[in-house]
Every structure is written in structure tokens, then in C-alpha cells.
XYZ file of C-alpha atoms in Angstrom:
388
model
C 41.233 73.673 12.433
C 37.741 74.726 11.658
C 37.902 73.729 7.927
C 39.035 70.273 9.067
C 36.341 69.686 11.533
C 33.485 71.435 8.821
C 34.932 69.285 5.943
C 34.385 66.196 8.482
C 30.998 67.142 9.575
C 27.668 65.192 8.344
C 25.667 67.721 7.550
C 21.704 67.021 6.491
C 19.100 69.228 5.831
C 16.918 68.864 8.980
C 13.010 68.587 9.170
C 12.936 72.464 9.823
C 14.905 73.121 6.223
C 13.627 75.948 5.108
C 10.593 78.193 5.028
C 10.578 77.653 1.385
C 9.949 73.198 1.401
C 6.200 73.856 0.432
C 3.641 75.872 -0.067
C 1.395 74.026 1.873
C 2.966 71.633 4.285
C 1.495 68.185 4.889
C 0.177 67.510 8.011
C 0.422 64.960 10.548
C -1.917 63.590 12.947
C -1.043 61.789 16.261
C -3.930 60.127 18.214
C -4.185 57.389 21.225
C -6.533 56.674 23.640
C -6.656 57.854 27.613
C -2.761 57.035 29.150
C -1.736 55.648 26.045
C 1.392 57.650 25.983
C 0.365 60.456 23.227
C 1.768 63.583 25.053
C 5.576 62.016 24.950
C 5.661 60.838 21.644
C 4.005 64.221 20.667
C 6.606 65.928 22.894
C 9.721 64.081 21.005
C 8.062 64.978 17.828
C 8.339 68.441 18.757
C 11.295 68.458 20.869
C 13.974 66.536 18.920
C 12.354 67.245 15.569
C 11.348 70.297 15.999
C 7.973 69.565 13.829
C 5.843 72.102 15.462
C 2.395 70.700 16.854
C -1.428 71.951 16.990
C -2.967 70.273 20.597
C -6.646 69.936 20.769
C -6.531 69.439 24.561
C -4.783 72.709 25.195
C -6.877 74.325 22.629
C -9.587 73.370 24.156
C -8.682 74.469 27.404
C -8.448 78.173 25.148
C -11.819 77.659 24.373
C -13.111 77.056 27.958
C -11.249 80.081 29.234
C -13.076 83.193 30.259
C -13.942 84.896 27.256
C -13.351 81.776 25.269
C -15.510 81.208 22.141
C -16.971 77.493 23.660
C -18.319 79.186 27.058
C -21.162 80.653 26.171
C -22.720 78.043 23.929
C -21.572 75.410 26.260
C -22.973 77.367 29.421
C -26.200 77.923 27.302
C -26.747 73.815 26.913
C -25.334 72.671 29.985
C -26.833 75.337 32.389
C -24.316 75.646 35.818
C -20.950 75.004 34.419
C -19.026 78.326 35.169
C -16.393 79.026 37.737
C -16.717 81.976 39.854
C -14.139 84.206 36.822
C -16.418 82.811 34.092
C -14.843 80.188 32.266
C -15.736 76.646 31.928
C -15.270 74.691 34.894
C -14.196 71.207 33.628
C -15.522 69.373 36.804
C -18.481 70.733 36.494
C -18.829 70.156 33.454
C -17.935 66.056 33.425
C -20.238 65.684 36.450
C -23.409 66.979 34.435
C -22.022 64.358 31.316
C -20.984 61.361 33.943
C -24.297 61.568 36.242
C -26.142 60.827 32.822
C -26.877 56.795 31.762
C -27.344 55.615 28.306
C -28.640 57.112 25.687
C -29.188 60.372 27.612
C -25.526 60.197 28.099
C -24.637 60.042 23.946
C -26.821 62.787 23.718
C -25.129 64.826 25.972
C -21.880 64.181 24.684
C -22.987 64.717 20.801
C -24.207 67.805 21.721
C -20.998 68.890 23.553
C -19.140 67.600 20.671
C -21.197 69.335 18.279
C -20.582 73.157 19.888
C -16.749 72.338 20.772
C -15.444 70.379 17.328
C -16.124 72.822 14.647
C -14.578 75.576 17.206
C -11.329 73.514 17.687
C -11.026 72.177 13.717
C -11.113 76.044 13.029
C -8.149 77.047 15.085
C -6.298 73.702 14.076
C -6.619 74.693 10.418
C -5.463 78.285 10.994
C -2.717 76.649 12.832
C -1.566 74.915 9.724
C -1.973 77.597 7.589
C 0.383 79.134 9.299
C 3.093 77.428 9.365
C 5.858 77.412 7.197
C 7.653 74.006 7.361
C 7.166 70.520 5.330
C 5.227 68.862 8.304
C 2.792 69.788 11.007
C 1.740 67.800 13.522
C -1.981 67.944 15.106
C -2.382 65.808 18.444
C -5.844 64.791 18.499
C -7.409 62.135 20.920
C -10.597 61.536 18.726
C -9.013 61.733 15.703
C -10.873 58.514 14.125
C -13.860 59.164 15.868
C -14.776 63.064 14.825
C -12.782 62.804 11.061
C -9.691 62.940 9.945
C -10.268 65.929 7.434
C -7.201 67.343 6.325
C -5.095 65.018 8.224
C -2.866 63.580 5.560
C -1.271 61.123 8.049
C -1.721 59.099 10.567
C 0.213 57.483 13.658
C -1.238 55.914 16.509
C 0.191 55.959 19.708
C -0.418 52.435 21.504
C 0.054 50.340 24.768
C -1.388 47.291 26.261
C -4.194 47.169 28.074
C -3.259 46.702 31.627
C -0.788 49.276 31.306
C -3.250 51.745 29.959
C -5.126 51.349 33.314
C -2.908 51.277 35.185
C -0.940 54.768 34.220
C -4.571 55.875 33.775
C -5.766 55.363 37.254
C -2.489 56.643 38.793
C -3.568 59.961 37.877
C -5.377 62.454 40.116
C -9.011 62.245 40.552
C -9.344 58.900 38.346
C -11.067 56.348 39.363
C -11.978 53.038 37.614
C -15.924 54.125 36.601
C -14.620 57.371 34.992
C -11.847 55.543 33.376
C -14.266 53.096 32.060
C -16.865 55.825 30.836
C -13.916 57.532 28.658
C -12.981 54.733 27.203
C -16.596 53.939 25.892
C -16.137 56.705 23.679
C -12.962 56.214 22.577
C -12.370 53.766 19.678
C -11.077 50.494 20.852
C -6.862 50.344 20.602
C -7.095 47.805 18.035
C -9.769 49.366 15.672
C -7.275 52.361 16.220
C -3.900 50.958 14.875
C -5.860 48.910 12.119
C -6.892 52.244 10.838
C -3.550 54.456 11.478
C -0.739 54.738 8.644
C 1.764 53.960 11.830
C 1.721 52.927 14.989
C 4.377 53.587 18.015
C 4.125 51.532 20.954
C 5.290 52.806 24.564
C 4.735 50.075 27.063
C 8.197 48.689 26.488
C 10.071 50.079 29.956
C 12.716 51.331 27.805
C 11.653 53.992 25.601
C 14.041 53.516 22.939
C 11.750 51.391 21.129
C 8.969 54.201 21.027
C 11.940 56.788 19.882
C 13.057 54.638 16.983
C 9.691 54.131 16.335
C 8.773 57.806 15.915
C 12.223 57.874 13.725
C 10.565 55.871 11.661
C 7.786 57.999 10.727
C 9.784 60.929 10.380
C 12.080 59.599 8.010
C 9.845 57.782 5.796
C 7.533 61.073 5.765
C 10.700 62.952 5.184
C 12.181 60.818 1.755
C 8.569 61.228 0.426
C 8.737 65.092 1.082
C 9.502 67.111 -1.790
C 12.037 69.852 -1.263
C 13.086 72.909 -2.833
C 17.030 72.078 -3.531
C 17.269 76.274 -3.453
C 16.212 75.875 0.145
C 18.558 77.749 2.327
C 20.323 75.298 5.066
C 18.743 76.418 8.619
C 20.180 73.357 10.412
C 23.364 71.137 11.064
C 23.442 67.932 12.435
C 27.074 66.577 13.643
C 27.723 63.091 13.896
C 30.041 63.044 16.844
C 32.125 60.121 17.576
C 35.418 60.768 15.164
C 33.929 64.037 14.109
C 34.490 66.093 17.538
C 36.074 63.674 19.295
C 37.734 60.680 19.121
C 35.670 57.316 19.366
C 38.086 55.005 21.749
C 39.720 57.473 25.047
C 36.282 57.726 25.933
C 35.216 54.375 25.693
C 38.686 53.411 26.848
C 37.835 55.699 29.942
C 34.582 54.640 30.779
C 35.436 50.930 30.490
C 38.169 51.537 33.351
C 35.067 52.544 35.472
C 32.953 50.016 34.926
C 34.038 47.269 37.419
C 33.891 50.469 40.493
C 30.272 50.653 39.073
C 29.533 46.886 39.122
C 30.659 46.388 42.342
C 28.421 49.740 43.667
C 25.460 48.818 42.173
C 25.530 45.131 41.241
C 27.754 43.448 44.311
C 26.448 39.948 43.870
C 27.898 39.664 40.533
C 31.289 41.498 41.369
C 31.562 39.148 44.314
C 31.072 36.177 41.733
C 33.554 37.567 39.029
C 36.324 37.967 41.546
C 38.219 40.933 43.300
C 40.482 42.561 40.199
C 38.794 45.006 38.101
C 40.247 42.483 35.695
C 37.982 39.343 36.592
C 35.243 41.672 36.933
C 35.311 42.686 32.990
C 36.269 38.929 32.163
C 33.318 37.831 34.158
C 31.011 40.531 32.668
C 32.144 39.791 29.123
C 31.428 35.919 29.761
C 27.998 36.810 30.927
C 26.970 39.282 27.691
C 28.108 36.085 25.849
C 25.993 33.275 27.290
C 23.014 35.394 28.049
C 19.905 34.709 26.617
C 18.966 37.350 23.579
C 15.526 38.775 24.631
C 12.438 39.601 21.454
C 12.555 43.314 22.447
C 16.003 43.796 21.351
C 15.367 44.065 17.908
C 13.648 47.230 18.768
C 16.464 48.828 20.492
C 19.285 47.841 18.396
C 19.950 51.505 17.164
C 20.404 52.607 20.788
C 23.711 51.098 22.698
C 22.283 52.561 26.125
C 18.861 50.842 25.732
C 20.790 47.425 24.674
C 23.302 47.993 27.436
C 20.079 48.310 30.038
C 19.178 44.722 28.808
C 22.368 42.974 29.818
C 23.046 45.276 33.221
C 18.790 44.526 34.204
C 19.408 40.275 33.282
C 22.340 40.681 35.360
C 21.036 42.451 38.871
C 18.339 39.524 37.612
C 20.895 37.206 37.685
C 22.723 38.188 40.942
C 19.627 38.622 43.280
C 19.262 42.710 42.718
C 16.123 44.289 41.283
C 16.276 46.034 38.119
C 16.618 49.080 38.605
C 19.629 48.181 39.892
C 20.521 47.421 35.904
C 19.181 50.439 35.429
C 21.548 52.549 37.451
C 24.205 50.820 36.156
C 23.738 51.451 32.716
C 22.645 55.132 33.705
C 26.030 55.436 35.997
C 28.306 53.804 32.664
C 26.407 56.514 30.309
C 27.847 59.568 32.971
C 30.989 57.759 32.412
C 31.020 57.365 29.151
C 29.918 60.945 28.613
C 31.854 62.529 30.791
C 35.262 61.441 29.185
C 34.377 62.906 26.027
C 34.417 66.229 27.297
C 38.674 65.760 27.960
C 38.811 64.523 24.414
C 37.187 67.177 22.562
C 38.668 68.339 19.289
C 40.433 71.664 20.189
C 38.664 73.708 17.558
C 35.149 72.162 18.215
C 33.142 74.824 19.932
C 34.897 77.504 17.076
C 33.045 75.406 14.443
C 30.160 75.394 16.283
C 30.407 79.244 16.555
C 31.114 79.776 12.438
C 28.242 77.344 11.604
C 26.087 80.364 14.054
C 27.539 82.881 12.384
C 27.123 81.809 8.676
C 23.363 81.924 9.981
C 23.001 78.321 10.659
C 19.585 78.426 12.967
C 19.859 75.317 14.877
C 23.049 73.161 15.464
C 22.947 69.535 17.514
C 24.279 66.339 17.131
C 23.626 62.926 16.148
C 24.341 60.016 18.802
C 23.999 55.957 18.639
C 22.541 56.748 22.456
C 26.116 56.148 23.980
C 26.771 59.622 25.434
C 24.527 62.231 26.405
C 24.141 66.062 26.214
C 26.981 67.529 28.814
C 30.333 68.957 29.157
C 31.340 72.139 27.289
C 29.715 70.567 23.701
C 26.262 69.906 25.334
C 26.303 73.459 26.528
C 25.902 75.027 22.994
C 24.431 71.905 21.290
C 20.581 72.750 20.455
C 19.781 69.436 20.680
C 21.051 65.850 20.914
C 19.324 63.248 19.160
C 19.402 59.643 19.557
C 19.746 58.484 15.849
């Protein structure tokens, strides 16, 4: 039982392999401007990849603290920018730089940069130097603009315009002048991905594109890596679909749901395929056929969930029901879909799981085309579950 399923089981050497990759591990830098969507592709970096990540905003936020190295030099040159327990009071602060015009204004800001910088590059690099895996990330907004010393490479995170400003100016206390006065110091989004070794864009509304994106990166950064064959396995990754269960019941399962789901959250187009669950898949299978094959697609094709939210969106579309709409559809077919698997699990599953634990396996998840998600008993003991 357990021999079968291990002797079936892809096993890789994850980006966390061993303590042992490199001496010095290379290090990554991820940089966008204001609402750009840095902090999720940052977050999946660290999340699903476990590539562990230095952030210059939060470090900063260290150095502003009471008894922070940045307060007193930044109190000394600014004058009234304390809160009442002594740290740095951030409003306070961007009022004094804001209120300024001009060149009194780059002044201000050079000066700032010149006390904070230095104090932030030092942690960052003591951050590196203490970690003990083949890639570290560093998320730093001004990454072009203040140096890229000892950044070995570089993605930029990217969206268009409009959609910049407008996630920008959703957040709290934002308004369009102080939007407008942070992005005059940041570099412009072009000059930015001109200059980056990769770029991941996030103002598709389906973030599959951004994931495989960041995939990307990690695998080309990981077949350039060199590793220490000697390197003690620390992670498993299973490949699940005829590895811990079977590929079809589920499906099979799922598919017998699907017209209940049409006709909850997409009526119009039940209606039009007729009453039997029958007509309905007939009817939806005519429609995936004659549809028109959208230019984003390309970008999803390695997840079936993303793809699937094409079709289900151009049909509400189609049938006089807003997207979202689509969207639940394809979200209510993924519960499905995932919640059959957990009836078809191989019987001696979760005791593989457990062996893999106690030969001192670290970290155990699974790999997924993005047609089930994380539940049941498996996604219970599952340290993560990646979308491949």
C-alpha cells in the first residue's frame, strides 16, 4: 500500500532543498510601482514557494518604531515628526514632504532618502546573509531608483495604468494629488519593465496569468541554480490525479452536478439548452465549441479553473447575467470537483503522507493543473497546494 503509492509519487527537490544548495544564495529582487500588485506576487513567492523574502516597507516601519535606528536622525532633520510613544509618525511625516513644491520638495525627499536607505540596505544584507536556501527574495519599491546592489535579479511587477489608479485611490486616505506626488518619484512602469530581467503582470481579472507568470521565474532561476546532488531531500511534491486518487469518479462526479449549477447560477442559458440535465451538457458542450477563443487564454492554459472561468463568464455574457455570475459557476464546479475526490482517495494515502513525515521529509504538498483545491481529509495534512 504505501510502497505502491511512494513508488508512484513525483517527487522533486523543491526550492527549499536543502540548507546545503549554496554558500551564498542568489538573491532576488521584486519591485513595482504604488498598487501595482507587488505585495501578492511577493506573497505567492513566499507562500507557495516558500522563497523567504526581505520587505523594505515593513523594515522600514522597524526603523520608524520607538527606539528604531531612523527616528532620531529623521526627527533631527524633519523637526515635529514623533507620536506621543516616540516613534515616527508617518503622517506627520508625509505632510512636512507633501506641503513642500519643487525643488524644495527633491530636497526633502533626498535627504530622507539619504538617512533611511543605507539603514534599510544594512538590514536587507544581513537578511541575506542569513539565510540558508538557493534564493532570497528582497521586495523593494525603489529598487531602480536607489540601486540594485547585490540584487542579482530582477522582476517587475506591472499593471496598466488606469488600473493602477484606480486600486490606488481605493485605498484609505488616498487621494488623487498624493497619488500623483508618489508617482513622480517612482520610475515610470515602462522604464521599469524595460530594465527588469522579468516582468509579471496582474491586471488580468484572473490571476492565473500572474501565477504562471511568477512560475516562470522560479523555474528558469531554479534550472540555472546549481545544487549540491548530496543535498538531503526536505520536500515532496505529489502529483495527484492517478497518484492519490483516481482522475475520472471525480470528474465523472462533478460533471453530474454541473447542469444543477447552470441552472442556479446561469438560468438564461439552462432555459435555452432545455429541461434534462442531458440538453443542458449538450447545449453547454455546443457553446465551448462555437465560442470565440479570447488573447488572454494563452496565459491561462496551465490552469483548467482559470480557462473554465472564460467559457462560464462568455456564457452569463451570453445569456444576459453579469460575470460574476461565470465566476460562481466555475467557483461552485471547482467545490464539486474537489469535493468528490475526497470519496475517491487511495486507501493508504494519508499513511504515505505520514512515512514521508517520518523519514524527516520537512514539507509535503501537492501539485494541481488548478482543477481541485486544498480540502477534504488530503488538504488537511497537505502543506501546500500549488497550482502547477
Amino acid at each position: 500500500g504505501v510502497l505502491r503509492c511512494m513508488l508512484r509519487v513525483s517527487l522533486m527537490a523543491t526550492l527549499t532543498a536543502a540548507a546545503s544548495l549554496s554558500p551564498k544564495p542568489r538573491v532576488l529582487g521584486v519591485t513595482g510601482g504604488i498598487a501595482m500588485g507587488k505585495s501578492t506576487i511577493t506573497s505567492l513567492l513566499q507562500n507557495v514557494y516558500r522563497i523567504p523574502f526581505h520587505d523594505a516597507d515593513q523594515c522600514v516601519r522597524r526603523l520608524y518604531a520607538k527606539g528604531g535606528p531612523a527616528v532620531a536622525p529623521v526627527a533631527a532633520a524633519f523637526g515635529d515628526v514623533l507620536s506621543e510613544d516616540g516613534a515616527i509618525d508617518r503622517a506627520k511625516l508625509g505632510a512636512k514632504l507633501t506641503h513642500l513644491e519643487g525643488a524644495a520638495r527633491t530636497k526633502a525627499f533626498e535627504r530622507l532618502d539619504a538617512i533611511v536607505h543605507p539603514l534599510v540596505r544594512k538590514e536587507r544584507e544581513r537578511f541575506v546573509r542569513d539565510q540558508t536556501c538557493w534564493l532570497v527574495g528582497v521586495d523593494i519599491p525603489l529598487l531602480f531608483e536607489t540601486g540594485a546592489e547585490g540584487i542579482d535579479h530582477t522582476v517587475a511587477v506591472s499593471c496598466g495604468r488606469d488600473e493602477q489608479r484606480r486600486r490606488a485611490l481605493k485605498r484609505e486616505g488616498m487621494t488623487p494629488a498624493k497619488l500623483d506626488a508618489i508617482l513622480g518619484r517612482q520610475l515610470a512602469d515602462e522604464d521599469r519593465v524595460a530594465r527588469a530581467d522579468f516582468v509579471v503582470e496582474t491586471d488580468c481579472y484572473d490571476k492565473a496569468r500572474a501565477r504562471g507568470q511568477a512560475a516562470a521565474v522560479v523555474e528558469e532561476l531554479w534550472g540555472a541554480s546549481s545544487l549540491d546532488e548530496a543535498a538531503p531531500c526536505r520536500a515532496v511534491s505529489f502529483d495527484l490525479d492517478n497518484t492519490l486518487w483516481p482522475t475520472w469518479p471525480p470528474i465523472a462526479e462533478a460533471k453530474n452536478a454541473l447542469p444543477s449549477l447552470i441552472r442556479a447560477h446561469v438560468p438564461g442559458a439552462a432555459a435555452a439548452f432545455g429541461a434534462e440535465d442531458d440538453d443542458i451538457l449538450k447545449g453547454l458542450a455546443a457553446f465551448e465549441r462555437d465560442r470565440p477563443i479570447l488573447d488572454m487564454e494563452k496565459d491561462v492554459r496551465h490552469d483548467i479553473t482559470a480557462r473554465r472561468r472564460v467559457v462560464y463568464r462568455q456564457l452569463a455574457e451570453k445569456y444576459g447575467e453579469p460575470v460574476s455570475n461565470g465566476d460562481a459557476l466555475a467557483a461552485a464546479y471547482e467545490d464539486a470537483r474537489s469535493e468528490a475526490t475526497d470519496a475517491h482517495l487511495d486507501g493508504d494515502a494519508l499513511a504515505c503522507v505520514a512515512s514521508l513525515r517520518a523519514m524527516g521529509v520537512e514539507t509535503v504538498g501537492a501539485l494541481t493543473n488548478g482543477n481541485a483545491h486544498a480540502c477534504g481529509r488530503l488538504g488537511a495534512v497537505l502543506d501546500y497546494w500549488l497550482t502547477a
